[in-house]
CSV table of N, CA and C in Angstrom, one decimal:
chain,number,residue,atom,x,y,z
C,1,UNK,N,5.8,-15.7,-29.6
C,1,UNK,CA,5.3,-15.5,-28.3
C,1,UNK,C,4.1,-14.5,-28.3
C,2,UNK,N,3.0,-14.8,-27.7
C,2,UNK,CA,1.9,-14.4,-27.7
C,2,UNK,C,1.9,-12.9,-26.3
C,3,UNK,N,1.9,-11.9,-26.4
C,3,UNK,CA,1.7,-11.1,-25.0
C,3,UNK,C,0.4,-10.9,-24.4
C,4,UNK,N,-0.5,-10.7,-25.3
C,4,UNK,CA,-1.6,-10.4,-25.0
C,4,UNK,C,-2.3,-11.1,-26.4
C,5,UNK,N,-3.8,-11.6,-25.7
C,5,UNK,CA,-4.8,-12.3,-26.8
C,5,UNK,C,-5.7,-11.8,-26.3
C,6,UNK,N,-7.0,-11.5,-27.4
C,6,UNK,CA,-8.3,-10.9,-26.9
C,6,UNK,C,-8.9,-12.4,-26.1
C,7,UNK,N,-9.8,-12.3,-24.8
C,7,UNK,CA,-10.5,-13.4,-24.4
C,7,UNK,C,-11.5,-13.0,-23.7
C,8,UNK,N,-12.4,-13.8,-23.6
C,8,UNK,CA,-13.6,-13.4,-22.7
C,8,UNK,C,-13.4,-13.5,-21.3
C,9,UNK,N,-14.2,-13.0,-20.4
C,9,UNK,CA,-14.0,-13.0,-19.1
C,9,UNK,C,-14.2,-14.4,-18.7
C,10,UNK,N,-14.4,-14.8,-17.7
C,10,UNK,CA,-15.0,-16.1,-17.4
C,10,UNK,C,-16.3,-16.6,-17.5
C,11,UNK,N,-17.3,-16.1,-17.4
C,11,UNK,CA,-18.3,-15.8,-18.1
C,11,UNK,C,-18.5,-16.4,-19.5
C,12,UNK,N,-17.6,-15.1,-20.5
C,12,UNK,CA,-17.7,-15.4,-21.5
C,12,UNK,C,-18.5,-14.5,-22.5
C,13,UNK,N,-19.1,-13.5,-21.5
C,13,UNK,CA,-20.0,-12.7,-21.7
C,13,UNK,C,-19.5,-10.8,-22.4
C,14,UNK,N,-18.2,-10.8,-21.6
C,14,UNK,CA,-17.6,-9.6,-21.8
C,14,UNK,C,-16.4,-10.1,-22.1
C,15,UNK,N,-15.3,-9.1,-22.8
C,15,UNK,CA,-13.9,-8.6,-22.9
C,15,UNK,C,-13.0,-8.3,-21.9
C,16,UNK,N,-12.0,-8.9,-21.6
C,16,UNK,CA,-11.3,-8.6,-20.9
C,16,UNK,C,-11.0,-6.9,-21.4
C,17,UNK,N,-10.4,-6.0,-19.9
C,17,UNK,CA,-10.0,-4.7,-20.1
C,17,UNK,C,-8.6,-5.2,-20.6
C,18,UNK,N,-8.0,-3.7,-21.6
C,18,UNK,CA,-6.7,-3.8,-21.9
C,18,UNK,C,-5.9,-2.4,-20.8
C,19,UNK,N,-6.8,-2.2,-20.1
C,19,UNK,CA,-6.4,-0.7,-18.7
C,19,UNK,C,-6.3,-1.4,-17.7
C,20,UNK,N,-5.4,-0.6,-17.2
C,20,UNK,CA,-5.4,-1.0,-15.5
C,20,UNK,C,-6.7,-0.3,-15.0
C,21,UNK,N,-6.7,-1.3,-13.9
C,21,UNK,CA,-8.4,-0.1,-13.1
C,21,UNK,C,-8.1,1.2,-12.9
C,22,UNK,N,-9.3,1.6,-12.9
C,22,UNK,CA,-9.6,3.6,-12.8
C,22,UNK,C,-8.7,3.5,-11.5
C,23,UNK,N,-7.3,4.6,-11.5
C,23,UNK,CA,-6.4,5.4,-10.4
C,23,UNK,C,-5.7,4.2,-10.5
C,24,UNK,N,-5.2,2.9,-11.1
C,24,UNK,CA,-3.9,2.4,-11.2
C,24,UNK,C,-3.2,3.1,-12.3
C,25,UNK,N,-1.9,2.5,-12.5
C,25,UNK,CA,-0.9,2.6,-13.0
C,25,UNK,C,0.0,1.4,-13.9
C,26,UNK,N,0.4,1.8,-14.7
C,26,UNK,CA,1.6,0.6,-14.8
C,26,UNK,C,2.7,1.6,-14.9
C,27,UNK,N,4.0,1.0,-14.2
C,27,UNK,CA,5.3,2.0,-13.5
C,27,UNK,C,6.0,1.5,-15.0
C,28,UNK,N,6.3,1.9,-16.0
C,28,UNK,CA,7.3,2.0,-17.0
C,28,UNK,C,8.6,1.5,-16.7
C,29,UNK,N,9.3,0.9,-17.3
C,29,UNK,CA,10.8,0.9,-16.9
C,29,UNK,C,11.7,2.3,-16.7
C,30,UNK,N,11.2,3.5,-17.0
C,30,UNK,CA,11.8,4.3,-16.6
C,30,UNK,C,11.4,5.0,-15.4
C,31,UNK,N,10.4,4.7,-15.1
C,31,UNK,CA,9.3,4.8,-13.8
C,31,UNK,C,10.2,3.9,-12.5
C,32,UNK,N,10.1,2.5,-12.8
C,32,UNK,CA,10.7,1.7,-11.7
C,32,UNK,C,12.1,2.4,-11.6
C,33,UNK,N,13.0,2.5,-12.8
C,33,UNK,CA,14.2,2.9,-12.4
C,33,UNK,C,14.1,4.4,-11.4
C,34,UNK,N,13.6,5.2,-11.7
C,34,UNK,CA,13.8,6.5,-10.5
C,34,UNK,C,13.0,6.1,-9.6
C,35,UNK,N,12.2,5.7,-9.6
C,35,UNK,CA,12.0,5.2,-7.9
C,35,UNK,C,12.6,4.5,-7.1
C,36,UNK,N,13.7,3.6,-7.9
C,36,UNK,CA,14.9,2.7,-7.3
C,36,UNK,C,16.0,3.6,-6.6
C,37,UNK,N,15.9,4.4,-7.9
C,37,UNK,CA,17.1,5.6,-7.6
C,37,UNK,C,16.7,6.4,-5.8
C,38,UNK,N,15.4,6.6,-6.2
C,38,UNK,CA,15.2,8.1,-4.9
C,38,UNK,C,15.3,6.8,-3.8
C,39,UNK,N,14.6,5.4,-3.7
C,39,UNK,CA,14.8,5.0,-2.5
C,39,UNK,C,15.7,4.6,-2.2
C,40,UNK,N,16.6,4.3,-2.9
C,40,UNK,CA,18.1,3.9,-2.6
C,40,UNK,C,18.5,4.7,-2.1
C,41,UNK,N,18.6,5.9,-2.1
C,41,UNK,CA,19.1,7.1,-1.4
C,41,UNK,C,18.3,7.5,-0.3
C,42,UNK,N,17.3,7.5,0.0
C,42,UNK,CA,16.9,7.8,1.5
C,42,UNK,C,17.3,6.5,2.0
C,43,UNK,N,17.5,5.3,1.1
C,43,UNK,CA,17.9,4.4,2.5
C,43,UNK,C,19.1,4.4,3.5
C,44,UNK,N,20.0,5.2,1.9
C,44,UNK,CA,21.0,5.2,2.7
C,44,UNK,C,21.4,6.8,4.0
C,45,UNK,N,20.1,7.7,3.8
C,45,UNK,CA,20.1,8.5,4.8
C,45,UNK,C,19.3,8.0,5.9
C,46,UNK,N,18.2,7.1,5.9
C,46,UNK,CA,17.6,6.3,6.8
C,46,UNK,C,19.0,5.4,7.8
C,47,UNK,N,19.5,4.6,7.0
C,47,UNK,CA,20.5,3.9,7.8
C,47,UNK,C,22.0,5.1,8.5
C,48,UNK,N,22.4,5.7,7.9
C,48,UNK,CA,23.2,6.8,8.3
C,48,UNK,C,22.8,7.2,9.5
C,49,UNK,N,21.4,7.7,9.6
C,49,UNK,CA,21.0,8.2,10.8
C,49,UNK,C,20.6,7.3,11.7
C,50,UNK,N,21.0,5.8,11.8
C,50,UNK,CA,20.4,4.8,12.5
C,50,UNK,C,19.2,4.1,12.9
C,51,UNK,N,18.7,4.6,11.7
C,51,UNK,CA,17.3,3.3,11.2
C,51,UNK,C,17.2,2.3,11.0
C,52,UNK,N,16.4,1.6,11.5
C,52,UNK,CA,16.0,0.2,11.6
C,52,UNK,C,14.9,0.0,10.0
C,53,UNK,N,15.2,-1.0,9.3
C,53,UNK,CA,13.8,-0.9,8.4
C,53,UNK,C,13.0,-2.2,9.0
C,54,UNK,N,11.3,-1.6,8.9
C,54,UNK,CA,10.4,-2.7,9.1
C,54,UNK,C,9.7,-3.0,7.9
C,55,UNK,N,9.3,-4.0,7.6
C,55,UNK,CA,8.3,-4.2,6.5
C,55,UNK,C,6.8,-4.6,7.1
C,56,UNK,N,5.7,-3.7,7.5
C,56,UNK,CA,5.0,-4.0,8.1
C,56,UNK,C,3.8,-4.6,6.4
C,57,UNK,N,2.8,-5.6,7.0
C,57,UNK,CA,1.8,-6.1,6.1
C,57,UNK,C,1.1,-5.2,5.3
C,58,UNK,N,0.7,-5.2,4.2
C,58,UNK,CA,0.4,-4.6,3.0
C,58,UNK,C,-1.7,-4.9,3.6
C,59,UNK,N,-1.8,-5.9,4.0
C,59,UNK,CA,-3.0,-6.0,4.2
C,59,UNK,C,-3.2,-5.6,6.2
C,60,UNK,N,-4.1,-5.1,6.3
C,60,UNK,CA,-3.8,-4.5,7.8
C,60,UNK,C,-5.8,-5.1,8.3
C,61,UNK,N,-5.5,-5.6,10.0
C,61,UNK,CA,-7.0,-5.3,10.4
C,61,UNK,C,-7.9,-4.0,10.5
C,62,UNK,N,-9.0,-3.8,10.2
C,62,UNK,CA,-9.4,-2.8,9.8
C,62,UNK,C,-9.5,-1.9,11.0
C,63,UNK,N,-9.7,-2.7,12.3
C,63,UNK,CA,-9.9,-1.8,13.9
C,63,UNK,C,-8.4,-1.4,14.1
C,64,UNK,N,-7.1,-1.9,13.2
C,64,UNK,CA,-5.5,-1.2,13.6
C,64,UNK,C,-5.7,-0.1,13.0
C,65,UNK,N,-6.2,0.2,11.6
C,65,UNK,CA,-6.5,1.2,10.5
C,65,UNK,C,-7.5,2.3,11.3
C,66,UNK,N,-8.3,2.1,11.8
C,66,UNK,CA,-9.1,3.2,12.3
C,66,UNK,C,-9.2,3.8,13.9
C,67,UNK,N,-7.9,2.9,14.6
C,67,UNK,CA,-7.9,3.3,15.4
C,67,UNK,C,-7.2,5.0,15.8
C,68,UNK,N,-8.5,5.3,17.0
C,68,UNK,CA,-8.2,7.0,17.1
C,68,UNK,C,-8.9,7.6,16.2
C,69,UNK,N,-9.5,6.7,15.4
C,69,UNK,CA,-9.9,7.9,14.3
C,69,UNK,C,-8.8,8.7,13.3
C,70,UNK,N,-7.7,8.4,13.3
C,70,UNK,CA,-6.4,9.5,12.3
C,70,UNK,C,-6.5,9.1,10.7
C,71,UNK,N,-7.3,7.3,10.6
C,71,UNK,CA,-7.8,7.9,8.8
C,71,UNK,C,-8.8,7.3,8.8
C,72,UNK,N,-9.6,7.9,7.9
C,72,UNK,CA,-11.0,8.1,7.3
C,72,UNK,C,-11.3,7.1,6.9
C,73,UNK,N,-12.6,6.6,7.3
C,73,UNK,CA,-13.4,5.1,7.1
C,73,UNK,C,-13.4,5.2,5.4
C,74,UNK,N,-13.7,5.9,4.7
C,74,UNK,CA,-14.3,6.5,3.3
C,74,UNK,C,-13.2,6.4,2.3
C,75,UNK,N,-11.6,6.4,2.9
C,75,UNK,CA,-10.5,5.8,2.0
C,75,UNK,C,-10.2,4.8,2.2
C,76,UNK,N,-10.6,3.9,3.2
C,76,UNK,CA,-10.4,2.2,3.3
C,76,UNK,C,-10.9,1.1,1.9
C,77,UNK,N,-10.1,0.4,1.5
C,77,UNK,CA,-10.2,-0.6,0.6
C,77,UNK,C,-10.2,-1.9,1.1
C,78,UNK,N,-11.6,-2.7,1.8
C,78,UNK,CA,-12.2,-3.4,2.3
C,78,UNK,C,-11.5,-4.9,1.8
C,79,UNK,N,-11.0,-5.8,2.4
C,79,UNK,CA,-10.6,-7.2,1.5
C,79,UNK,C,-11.7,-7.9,1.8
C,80,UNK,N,-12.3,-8.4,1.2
C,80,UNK,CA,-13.4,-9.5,1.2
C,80,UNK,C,-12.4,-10.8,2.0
C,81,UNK,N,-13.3,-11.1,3.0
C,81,UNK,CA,-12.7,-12.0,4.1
C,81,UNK,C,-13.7,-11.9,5.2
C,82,UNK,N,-13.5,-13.6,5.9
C,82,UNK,CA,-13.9,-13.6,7.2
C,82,UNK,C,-13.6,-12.7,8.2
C,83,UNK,N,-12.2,-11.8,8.4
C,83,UNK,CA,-11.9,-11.3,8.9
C,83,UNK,C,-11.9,-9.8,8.7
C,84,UNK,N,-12.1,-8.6,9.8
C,84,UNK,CA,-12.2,-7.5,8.8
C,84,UNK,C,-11.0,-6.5,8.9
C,85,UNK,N,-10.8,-7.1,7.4
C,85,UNK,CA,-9.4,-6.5,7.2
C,85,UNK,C,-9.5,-5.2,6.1
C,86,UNK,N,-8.3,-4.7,5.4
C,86,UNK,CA,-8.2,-3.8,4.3
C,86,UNK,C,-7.1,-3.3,4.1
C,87,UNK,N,-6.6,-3.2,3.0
C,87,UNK,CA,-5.1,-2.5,2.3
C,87,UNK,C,-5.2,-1.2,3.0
C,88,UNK,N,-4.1,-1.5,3.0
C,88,UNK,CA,-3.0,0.1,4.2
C,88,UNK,C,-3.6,1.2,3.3
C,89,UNK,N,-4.0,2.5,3.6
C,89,UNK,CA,-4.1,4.0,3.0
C,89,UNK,C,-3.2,4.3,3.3
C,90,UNK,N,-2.0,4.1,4.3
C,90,UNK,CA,-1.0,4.6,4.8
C,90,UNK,C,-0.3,3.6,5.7
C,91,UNK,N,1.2,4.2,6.1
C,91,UNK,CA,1.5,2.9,6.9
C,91,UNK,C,2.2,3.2,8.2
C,92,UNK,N,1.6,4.1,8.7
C,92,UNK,CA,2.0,4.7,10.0
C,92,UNK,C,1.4,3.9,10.7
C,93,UNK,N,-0.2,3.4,10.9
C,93,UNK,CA,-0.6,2.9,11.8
C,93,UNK,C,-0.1,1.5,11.9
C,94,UNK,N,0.2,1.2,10.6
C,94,UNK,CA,1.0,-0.7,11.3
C,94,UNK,C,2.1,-0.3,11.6
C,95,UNK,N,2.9,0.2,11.6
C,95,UNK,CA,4.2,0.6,12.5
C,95,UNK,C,3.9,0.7,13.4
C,96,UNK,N,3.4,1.7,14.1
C,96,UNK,CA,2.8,1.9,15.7
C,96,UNK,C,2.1,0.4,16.4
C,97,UNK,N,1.2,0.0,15.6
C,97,UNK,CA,1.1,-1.8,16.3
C,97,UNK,C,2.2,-2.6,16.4
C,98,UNK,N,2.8,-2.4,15.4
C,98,UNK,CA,3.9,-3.2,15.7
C,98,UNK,C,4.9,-2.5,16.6
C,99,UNK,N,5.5,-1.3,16.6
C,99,UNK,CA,5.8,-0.8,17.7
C,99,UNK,C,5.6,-1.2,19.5
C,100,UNK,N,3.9,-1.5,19.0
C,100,UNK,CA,3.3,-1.5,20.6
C,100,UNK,C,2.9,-3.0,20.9
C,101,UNK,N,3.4,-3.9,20.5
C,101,UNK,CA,3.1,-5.5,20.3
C,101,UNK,C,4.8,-5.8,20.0
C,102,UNK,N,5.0,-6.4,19.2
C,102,UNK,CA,6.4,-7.1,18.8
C,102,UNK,C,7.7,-6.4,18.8
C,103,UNK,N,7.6,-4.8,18.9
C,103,UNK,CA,8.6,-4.9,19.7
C,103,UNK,C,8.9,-3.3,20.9
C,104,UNK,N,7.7,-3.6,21.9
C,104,UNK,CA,7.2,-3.2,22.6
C,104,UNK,C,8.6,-3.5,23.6
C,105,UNK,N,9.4,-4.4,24.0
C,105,UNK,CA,10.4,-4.9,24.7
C,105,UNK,C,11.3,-3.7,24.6
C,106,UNK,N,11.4,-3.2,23.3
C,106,UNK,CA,13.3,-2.7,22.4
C,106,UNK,C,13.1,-1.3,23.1
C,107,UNK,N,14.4,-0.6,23.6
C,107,UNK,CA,14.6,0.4,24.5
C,107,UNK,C,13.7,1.2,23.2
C,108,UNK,N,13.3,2.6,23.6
C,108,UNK,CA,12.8,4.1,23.2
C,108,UNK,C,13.5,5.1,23.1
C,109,UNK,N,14.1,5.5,21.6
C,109,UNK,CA,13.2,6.2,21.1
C,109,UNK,C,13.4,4.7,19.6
C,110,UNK,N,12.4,4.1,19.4
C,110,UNK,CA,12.8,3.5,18.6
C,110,UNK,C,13.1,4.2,16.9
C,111,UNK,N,13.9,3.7,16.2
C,111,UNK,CA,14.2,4.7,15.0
C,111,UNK,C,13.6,3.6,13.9
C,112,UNK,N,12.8,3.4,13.2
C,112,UNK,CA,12.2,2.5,11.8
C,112,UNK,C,12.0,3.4,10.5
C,113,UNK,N,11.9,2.9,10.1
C,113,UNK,CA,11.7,3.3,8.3
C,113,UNK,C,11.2,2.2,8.0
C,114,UNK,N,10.6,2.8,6.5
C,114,UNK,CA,9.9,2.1,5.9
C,114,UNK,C,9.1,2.3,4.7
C,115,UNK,N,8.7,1.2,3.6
C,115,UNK,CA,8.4,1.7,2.4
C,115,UNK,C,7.0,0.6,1.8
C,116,UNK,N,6.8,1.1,1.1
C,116,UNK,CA,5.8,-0.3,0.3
C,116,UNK,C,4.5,1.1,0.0
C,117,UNK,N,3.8,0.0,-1.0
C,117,UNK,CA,2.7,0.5,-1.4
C,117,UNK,C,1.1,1.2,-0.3
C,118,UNK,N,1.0,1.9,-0.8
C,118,UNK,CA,-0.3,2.2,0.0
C,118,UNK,C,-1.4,2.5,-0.9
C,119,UNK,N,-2.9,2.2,-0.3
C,119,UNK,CA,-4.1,2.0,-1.4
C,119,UNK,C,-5.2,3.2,-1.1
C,120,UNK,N,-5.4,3.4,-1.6
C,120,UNK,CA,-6.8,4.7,-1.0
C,120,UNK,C,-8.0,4.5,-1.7
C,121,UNK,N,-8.9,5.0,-1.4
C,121,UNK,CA,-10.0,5.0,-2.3
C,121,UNK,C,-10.8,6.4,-2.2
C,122,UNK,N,-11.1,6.7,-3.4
C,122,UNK,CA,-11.9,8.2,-3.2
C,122,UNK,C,-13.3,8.1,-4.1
C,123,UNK,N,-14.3,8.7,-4.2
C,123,UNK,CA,-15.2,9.0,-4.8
C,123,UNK,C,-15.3,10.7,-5.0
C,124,UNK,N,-14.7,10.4,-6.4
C,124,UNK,CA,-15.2,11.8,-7.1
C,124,UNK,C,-16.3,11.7,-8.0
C,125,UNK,N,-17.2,12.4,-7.3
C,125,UNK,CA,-18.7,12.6,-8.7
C,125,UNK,C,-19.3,11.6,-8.6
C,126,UNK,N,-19.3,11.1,-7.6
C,126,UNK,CA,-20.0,9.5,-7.6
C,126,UNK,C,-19.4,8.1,-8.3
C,127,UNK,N,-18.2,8.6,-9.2
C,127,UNK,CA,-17.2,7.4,-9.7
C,127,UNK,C,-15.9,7.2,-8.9
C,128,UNK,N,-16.4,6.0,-8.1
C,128,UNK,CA,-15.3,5.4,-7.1
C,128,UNK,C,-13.9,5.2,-8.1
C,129,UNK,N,-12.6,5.9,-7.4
C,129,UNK,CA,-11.1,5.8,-8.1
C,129,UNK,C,-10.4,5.1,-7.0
C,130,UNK,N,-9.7,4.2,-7.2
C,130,UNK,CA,-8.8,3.6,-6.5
C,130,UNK,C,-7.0,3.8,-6.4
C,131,UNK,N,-6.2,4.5,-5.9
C,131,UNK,CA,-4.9,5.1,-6.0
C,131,UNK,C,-4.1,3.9,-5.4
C,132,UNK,N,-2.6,3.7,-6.1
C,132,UNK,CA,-1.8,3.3,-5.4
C,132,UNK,C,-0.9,3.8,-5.9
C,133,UNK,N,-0.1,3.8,-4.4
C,133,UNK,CA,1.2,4.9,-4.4
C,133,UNK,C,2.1,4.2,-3.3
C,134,UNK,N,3.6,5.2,-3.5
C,134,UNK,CA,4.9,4.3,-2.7
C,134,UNK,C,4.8,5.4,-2.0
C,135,UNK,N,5.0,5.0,-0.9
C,135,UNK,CA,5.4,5.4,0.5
C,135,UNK,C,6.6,5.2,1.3
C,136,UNK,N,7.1,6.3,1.6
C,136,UNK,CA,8.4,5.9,2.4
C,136,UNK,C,8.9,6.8,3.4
């Protein structure tokens, strides 16, 4: 079984990388396991205290993301699309839309939790880094 083979890009021109992009990661199996561990346990202090979990979208519109101004145009990771969208830096603000839309109905104080990846982007030194991180 083959895991990895050297090949050209599509092109043909360059090497595929053997790195994840500048500010990824790959999560180790010892990595996935304690992160399993810690969220399993706030879930079960999330639910104890009568939380609801949502799984809000990993890809967000870009006017839910900046609305109010509370995050910064300069960490947004733009998706190439007709529409203008970009990966969550955080995921407060799609909770709150969804909050204020789908389930706008459900009595207040509503109680959610929630987890999944968030994306950021920074420029240090003029070399753009890309971070992803678990949020919860």
């Amino acid at each position: 079984m083959v895991l990895w083979q050297e090949r050209s890009d599509p092109q043909g021109s360059e090497e595929v990388s053997r790195q994840p992009a500048r500010g990824a990661r790959d999560l180790l199996p010892q990595d996935v396991q304690d992160n399993r561990w810690l969220c399993a346990r706030l879930h079960q202090v999330y639910r104890r205290w009568g939380y609801k979990e949502l799984a809000p979208p990993t890809i967000e519109r870009l006017d839910t993301l900046e609305a109010a101004g509370a995050i910064d145009g300069n960490v947004l990771l733009k998706v190439s699309s007709q529409d203008a969208l970009g990966l969550r830096p955080e995921i407060t603000a799609s909770v709150a839309r969804a909050a204020c839309t789908r389930l706008a109905g459900l009595p207040r104080p509503l109680r959610l939790w929630y987890e999944g990846s968030v994306f950021q982007r920074e420029d240090i030194g003029g070399h753009e880094r890309v971070q992803e991180e678990l949020q919860s």
